[in-house]
mmCIF file of N, CA and C in Angstrom:
data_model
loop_
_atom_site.group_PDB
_atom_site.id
_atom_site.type_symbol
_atom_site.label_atom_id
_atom_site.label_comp_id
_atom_site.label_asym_id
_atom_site.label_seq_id
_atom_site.Cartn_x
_atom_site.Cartn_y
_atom_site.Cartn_z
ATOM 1 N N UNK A 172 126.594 58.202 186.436
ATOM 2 C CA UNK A 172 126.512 57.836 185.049
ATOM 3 C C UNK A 172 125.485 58.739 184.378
ATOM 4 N N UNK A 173 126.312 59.344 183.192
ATOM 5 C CA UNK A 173 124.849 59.941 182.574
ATOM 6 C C UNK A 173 124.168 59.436 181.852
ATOM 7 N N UNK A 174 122.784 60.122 181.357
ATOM 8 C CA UNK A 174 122.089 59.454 180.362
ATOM 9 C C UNK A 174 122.417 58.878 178.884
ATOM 10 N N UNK A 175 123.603 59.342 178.221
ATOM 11 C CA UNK A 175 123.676 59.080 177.374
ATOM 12 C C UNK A 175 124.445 57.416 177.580
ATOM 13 N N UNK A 176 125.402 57.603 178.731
ATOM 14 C CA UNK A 176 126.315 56.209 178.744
ATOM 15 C C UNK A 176 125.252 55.448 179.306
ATOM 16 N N UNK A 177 124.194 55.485 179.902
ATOM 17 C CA UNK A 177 123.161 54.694 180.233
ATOM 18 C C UNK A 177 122.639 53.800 178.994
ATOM 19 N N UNK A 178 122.159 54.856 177.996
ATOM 20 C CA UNK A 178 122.026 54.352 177.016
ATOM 21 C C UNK A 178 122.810 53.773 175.714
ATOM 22 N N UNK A 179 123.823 54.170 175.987
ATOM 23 C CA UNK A 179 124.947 53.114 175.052
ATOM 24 C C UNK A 179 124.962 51.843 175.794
ATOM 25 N N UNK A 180 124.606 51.415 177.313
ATOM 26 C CA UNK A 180 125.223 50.099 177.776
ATOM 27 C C UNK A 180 124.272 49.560 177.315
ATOM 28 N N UNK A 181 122.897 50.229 177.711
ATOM 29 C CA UNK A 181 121.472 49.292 177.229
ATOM 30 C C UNK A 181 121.528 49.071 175.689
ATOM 31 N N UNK A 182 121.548 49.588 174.617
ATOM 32 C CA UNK A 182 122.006 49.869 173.220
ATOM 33 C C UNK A 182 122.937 48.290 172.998
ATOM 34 N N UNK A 183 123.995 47.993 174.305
ATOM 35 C CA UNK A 183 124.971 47.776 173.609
ATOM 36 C C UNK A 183 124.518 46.031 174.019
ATOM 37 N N UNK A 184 123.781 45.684 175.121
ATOM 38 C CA UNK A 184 123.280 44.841 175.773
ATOM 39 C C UNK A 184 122.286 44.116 174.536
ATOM 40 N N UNK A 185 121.229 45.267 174.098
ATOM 41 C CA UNK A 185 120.037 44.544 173.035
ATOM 42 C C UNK A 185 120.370 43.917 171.911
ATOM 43 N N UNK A 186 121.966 44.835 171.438
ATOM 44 C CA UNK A 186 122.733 44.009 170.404
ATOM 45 C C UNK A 186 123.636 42.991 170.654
ATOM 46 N N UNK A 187 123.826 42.951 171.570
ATOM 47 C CA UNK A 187 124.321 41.861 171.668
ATOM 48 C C UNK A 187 123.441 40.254 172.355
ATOM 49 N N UNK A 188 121.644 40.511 172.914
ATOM 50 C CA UNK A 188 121.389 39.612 172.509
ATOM 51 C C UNK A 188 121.177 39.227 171.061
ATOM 52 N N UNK A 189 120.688 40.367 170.108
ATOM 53 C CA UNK A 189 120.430 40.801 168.784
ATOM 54 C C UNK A 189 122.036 39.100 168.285
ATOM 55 N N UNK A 190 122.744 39.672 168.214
ATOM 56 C CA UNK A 190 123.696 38.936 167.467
ATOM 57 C C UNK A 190 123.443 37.335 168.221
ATOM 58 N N UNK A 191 123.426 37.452 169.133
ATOM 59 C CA UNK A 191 123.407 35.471 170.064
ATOM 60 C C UNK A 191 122.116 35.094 169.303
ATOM 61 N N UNK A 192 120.897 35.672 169.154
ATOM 62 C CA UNK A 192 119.666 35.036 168.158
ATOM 63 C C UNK A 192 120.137 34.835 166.763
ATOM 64 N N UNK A 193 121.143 35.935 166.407
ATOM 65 C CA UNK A 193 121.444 35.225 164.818
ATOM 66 C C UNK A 193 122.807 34.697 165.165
ATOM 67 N N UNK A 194 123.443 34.048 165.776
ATOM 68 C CA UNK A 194 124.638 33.159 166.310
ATOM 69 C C UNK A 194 123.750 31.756 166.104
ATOM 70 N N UNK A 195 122.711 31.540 166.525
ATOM 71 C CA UNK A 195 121.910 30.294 167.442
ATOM 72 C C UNK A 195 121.201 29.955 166.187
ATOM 73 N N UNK A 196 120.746 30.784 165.114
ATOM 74 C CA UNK A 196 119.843 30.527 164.151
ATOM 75 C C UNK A 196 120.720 29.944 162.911
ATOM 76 N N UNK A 197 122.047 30.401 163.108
ATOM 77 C CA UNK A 197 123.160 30.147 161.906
ATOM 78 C C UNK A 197 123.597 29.218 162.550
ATOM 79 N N UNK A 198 123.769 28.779 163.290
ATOM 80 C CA UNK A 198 124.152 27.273 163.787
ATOM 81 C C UNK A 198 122.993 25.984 164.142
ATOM 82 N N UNK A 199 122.039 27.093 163.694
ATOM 83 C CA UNK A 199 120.638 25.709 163.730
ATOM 84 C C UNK A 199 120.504 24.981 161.959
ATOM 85 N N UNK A 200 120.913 26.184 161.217
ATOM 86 C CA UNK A 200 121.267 25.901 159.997
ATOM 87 C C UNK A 200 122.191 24.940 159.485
ATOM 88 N N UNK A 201 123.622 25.638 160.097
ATOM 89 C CA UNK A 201 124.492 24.798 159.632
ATOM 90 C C UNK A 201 123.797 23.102 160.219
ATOM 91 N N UNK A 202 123.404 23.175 161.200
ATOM 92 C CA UNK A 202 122.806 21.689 161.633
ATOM 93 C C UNK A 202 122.449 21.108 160.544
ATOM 94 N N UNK A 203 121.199 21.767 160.346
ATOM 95 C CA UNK A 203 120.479 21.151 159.370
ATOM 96 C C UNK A 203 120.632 20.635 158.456
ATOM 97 N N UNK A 204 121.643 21.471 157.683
ATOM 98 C CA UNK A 204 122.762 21.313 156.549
ATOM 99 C C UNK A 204 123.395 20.091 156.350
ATOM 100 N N UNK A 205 124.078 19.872 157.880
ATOM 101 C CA UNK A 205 124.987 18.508 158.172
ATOM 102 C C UNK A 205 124.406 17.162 158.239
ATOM 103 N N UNK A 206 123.174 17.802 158.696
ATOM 104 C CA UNK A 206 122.458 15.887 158.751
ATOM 105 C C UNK A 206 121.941 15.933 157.199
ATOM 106 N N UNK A 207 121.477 16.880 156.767
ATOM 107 C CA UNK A 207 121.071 16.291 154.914
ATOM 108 C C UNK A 207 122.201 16.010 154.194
ATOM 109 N N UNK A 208 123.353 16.447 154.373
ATOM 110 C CA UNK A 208 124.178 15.616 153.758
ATOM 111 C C UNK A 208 124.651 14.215 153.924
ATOM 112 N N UNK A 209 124.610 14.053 155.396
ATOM 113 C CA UNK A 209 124.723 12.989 156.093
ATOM 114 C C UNK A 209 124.262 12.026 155.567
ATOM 115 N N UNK A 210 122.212 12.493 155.511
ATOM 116 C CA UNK A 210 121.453 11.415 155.005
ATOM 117 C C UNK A 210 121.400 11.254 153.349
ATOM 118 N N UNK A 211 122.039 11.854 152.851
ATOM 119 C CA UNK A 211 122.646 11.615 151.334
ATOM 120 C C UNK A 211 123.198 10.508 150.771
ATOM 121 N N UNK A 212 124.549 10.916 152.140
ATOM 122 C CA UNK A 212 125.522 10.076 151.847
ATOM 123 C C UNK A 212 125.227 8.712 151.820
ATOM 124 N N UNK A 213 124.461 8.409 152.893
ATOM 125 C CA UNK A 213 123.726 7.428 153.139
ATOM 126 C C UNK A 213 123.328 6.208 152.319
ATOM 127 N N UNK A 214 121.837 7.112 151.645
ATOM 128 C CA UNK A 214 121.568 6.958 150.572
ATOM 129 C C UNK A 214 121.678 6.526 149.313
ATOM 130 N N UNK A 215 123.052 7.366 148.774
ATOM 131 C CA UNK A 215 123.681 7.033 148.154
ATOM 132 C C UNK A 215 124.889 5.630 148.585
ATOM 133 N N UNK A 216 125.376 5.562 149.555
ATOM 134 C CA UNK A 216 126.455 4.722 149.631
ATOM 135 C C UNK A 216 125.385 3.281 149.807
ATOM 136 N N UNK A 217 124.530 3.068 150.255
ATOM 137 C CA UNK A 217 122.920 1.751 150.105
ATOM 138 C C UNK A 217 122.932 1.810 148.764
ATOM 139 N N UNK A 218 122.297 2.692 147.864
ATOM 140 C CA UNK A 218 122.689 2.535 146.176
ATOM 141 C C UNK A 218 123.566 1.832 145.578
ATOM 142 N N UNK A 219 124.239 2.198 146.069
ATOM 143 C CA UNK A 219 126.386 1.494 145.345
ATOM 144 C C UNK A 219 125.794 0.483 146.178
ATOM 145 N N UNK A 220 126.026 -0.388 147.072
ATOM 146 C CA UNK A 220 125.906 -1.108 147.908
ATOM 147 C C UNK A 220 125.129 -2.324 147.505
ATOM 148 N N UNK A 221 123.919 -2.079 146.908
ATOM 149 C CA UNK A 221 122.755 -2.989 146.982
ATOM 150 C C UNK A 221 122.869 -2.894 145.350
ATOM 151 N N UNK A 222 123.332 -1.672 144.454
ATOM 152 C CA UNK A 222 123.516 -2.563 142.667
ATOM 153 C C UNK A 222 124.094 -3.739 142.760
ATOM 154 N N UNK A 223 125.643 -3.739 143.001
ATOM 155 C CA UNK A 223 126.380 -4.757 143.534
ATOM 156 C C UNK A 223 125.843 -6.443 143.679
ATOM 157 N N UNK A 224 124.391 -6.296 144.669
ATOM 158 C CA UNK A 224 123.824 -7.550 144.673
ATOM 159 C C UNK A 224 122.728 -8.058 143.832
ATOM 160 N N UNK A 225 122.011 -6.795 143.522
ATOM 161 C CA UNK A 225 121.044 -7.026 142.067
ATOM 162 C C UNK A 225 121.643 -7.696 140.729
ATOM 163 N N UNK A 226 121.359 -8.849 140.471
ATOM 164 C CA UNK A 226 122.086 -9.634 138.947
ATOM 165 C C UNK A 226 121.673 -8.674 137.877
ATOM 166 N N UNK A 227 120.774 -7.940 137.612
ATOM 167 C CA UNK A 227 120.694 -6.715 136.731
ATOM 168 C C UNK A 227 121.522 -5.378 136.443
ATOM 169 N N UNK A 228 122.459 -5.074 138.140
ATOM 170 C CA UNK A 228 123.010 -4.179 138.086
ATOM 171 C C UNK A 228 121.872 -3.006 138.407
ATOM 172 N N UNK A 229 120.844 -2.747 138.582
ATOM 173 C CA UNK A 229 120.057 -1.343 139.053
ATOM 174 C C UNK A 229 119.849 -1.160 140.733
ATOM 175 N N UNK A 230 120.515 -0.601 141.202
ATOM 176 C CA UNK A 230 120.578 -0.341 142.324
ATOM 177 C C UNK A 230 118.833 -0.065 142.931
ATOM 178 N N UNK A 231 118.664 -0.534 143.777
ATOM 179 C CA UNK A 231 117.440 -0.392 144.508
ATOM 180 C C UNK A 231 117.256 -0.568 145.745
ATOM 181 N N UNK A 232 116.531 -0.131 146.574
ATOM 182 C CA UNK A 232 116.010 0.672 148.042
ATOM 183 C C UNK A 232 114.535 -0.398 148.168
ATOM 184 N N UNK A 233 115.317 -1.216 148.873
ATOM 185 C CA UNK A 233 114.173 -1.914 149.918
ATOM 186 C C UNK A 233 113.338 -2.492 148.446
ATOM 187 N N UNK A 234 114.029 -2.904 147.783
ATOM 188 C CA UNK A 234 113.677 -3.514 146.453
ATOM 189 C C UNK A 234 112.431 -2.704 145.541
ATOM 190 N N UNK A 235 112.381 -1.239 145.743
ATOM 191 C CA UNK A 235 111.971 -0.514 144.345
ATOM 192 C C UNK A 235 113.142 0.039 143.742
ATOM 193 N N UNK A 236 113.108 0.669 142.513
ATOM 194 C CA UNK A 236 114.211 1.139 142.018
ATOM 195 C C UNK A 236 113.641 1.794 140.783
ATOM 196 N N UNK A 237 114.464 3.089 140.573
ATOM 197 C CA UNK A 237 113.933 3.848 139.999
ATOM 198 C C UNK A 237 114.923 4.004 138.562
ATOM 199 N N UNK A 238 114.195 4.573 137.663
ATOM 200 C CA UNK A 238 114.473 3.979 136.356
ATOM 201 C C UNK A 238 113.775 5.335 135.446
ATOM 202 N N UNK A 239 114.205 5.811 134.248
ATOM 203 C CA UNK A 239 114.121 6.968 133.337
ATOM 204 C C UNK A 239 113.906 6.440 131.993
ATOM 205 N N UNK A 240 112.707 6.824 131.349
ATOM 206 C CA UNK A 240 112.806 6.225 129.963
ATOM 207 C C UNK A 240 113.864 7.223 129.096
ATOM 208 N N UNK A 241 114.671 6.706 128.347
ATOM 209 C CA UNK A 241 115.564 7.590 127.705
ATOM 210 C C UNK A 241 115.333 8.092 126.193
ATOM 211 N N UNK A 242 114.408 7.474 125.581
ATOM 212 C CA UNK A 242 113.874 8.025 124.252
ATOM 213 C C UNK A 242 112.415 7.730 124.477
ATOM 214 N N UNK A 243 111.757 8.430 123.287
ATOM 215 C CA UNK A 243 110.081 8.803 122.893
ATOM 216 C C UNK A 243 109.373 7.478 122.574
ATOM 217 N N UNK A 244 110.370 6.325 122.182
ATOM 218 C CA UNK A 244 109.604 5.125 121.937
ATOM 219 C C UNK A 244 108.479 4.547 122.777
ATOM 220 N N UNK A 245 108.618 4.885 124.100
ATOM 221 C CA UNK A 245 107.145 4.012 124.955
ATOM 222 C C UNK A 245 106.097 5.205 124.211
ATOM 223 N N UNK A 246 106.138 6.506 123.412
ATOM 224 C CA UNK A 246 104.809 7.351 124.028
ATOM 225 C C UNK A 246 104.904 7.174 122.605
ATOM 226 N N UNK A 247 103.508 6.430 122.699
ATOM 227 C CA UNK A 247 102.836 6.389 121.283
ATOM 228 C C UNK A 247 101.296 6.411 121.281
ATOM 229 N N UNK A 248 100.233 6.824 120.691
ATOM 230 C CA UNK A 248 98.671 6.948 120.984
ATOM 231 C C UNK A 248 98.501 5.190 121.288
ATOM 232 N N UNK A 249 97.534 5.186 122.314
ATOM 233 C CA UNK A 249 96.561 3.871 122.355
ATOM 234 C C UNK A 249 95.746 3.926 121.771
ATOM 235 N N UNK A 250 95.395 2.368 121.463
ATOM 236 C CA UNK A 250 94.377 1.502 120.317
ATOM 237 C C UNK A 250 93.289 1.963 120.606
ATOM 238 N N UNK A 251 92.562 1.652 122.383
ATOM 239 C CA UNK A 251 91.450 2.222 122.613
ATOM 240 C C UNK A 251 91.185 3.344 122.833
ATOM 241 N N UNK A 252 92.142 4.469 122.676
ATOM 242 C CA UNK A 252 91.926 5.903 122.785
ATOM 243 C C UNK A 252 91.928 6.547 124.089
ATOM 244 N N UNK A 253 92.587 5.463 124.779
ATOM 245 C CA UNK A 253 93.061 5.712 126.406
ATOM 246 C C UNK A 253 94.448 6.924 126.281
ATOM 247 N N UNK A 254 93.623 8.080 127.514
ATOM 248 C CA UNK A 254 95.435 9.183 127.098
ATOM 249 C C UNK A 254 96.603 8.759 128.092
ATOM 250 N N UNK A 255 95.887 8.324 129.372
ATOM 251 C CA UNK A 255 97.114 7.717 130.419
ATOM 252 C C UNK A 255 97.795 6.314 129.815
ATOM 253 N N UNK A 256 98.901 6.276 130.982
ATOM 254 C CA UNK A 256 99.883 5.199 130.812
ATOM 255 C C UNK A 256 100.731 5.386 129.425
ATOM 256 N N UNK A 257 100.811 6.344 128.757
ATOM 257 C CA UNK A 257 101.690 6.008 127.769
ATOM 258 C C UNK A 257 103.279 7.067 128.843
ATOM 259 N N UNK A 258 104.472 6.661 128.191
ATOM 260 C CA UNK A 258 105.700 7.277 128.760
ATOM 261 C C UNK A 258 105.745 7.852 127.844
ATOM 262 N N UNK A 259 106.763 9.069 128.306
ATOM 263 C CA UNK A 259 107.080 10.530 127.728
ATOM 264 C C UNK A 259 108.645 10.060 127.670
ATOM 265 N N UNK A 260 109.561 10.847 127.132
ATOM 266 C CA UNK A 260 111.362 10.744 127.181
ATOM 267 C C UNK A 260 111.265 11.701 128.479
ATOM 268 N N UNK A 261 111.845 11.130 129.384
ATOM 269 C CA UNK A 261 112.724 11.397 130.798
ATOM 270 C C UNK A 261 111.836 11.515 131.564
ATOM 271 N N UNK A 262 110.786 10.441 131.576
ATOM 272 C CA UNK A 262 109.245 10.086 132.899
ATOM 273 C C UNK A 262 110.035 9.141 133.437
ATOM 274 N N UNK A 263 110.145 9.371 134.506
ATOM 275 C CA UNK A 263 111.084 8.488 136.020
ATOM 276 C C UNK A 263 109.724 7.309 136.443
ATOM 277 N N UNK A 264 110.447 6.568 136.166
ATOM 278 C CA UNK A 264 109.287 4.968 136.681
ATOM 279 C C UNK A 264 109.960 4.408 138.043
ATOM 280 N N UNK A 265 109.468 4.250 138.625
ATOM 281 C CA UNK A 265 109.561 3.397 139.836
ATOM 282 C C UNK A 265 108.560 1.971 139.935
ATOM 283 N N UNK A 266 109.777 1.168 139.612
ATOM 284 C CA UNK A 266 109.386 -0.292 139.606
ATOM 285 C C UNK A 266 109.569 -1.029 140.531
ATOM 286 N N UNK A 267 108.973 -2.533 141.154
ATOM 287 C CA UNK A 267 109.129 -3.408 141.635
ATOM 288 C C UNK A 267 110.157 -4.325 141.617
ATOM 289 N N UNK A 268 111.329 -4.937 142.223
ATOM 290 C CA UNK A 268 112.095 -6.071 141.652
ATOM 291 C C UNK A 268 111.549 -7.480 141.923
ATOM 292 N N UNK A 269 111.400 -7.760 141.325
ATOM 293 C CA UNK A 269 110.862 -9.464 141.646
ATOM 294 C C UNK A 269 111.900 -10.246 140.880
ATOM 295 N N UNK A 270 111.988 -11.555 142.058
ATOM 296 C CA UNK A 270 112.882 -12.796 141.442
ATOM 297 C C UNK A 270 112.054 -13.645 140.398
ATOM 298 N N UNK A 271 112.433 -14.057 139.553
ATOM 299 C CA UNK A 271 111.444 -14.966 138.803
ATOM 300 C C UNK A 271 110.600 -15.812 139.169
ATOM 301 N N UNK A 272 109.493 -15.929 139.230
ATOM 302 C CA UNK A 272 108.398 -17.058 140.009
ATOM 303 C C UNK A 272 108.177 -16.676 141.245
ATOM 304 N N UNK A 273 108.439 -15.639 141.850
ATOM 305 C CA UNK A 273 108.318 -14.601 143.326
ATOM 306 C C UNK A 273 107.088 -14.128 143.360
ATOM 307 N N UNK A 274 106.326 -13.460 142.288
ATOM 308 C CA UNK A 274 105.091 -12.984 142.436
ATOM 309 C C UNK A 274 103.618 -13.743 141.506
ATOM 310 N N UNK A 275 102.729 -14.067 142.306
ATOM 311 C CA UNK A 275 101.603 -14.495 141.815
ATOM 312 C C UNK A 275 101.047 -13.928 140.946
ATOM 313 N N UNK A 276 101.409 -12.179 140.575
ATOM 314 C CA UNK A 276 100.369 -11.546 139.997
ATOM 315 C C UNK A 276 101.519 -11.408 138.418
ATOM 316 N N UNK A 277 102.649 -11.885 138.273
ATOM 317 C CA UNK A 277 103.624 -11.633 137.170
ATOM 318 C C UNK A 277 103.250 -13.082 136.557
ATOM 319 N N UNK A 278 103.534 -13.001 135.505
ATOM 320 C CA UNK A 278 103.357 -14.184 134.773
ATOM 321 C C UNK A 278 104.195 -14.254 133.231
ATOM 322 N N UNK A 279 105.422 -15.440 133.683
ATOM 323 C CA UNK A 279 106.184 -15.175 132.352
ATOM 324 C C UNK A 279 105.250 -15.549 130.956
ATOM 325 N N UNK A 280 106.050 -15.089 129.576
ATOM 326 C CA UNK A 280 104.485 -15.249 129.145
ATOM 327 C C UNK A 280 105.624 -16.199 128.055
#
């Protein structure tokens, strides 16, 4: 064998582990890929699932549930000149669900 076919087999050997590392890395991907959709679906299908039993209709996760103010009306200046807690249009709130008379610290008024 001469040197040159020596070195085409070795050549041909490094590329081809060369390609099995990006074979192994594109299929660690696609993995990855498959379970986040997976856990999407999930997700989402508990959503649909659990509005259904809420008498409000807002779907919620282990009883928080998340919620979007849709106009500028909550954000208005405070009395005492406090800048937090006022809402902005499209500030995502994540609230509590409580049944009526469920929590000590709620109080119908």
């Amino acid at each position: 064998m001469s040197k040159t076919e020596t070195n085409n087999t070795e050549m041909q050997k490094s590329s081809g582990k060369g390609l099995k590392v990006i074979k192994t890395i594109f299929n660690v991907i696609i993995n990855i890929l498959i379970v986040a959709v997976l856990i999407i679906s999930i997700v989402v299908a508990t959503l649909a699932l659990t509005s259904k039993a809420d008498p409000n209709g807002l779907p919620n996760i282990f009883g928080y549930t998340l919620q979007y103010v849709q106009t500028p009306s909550m954000d208005c200046p405070s009395p005492d000149g406090y800048e937090g807690g006022n809402f902005s249009e499209k500030d995502v709130i994540i609230g509590k669900v409580y049944k009526p008379g469920e929590s000590p610290e709620l109080q119908v008024v």
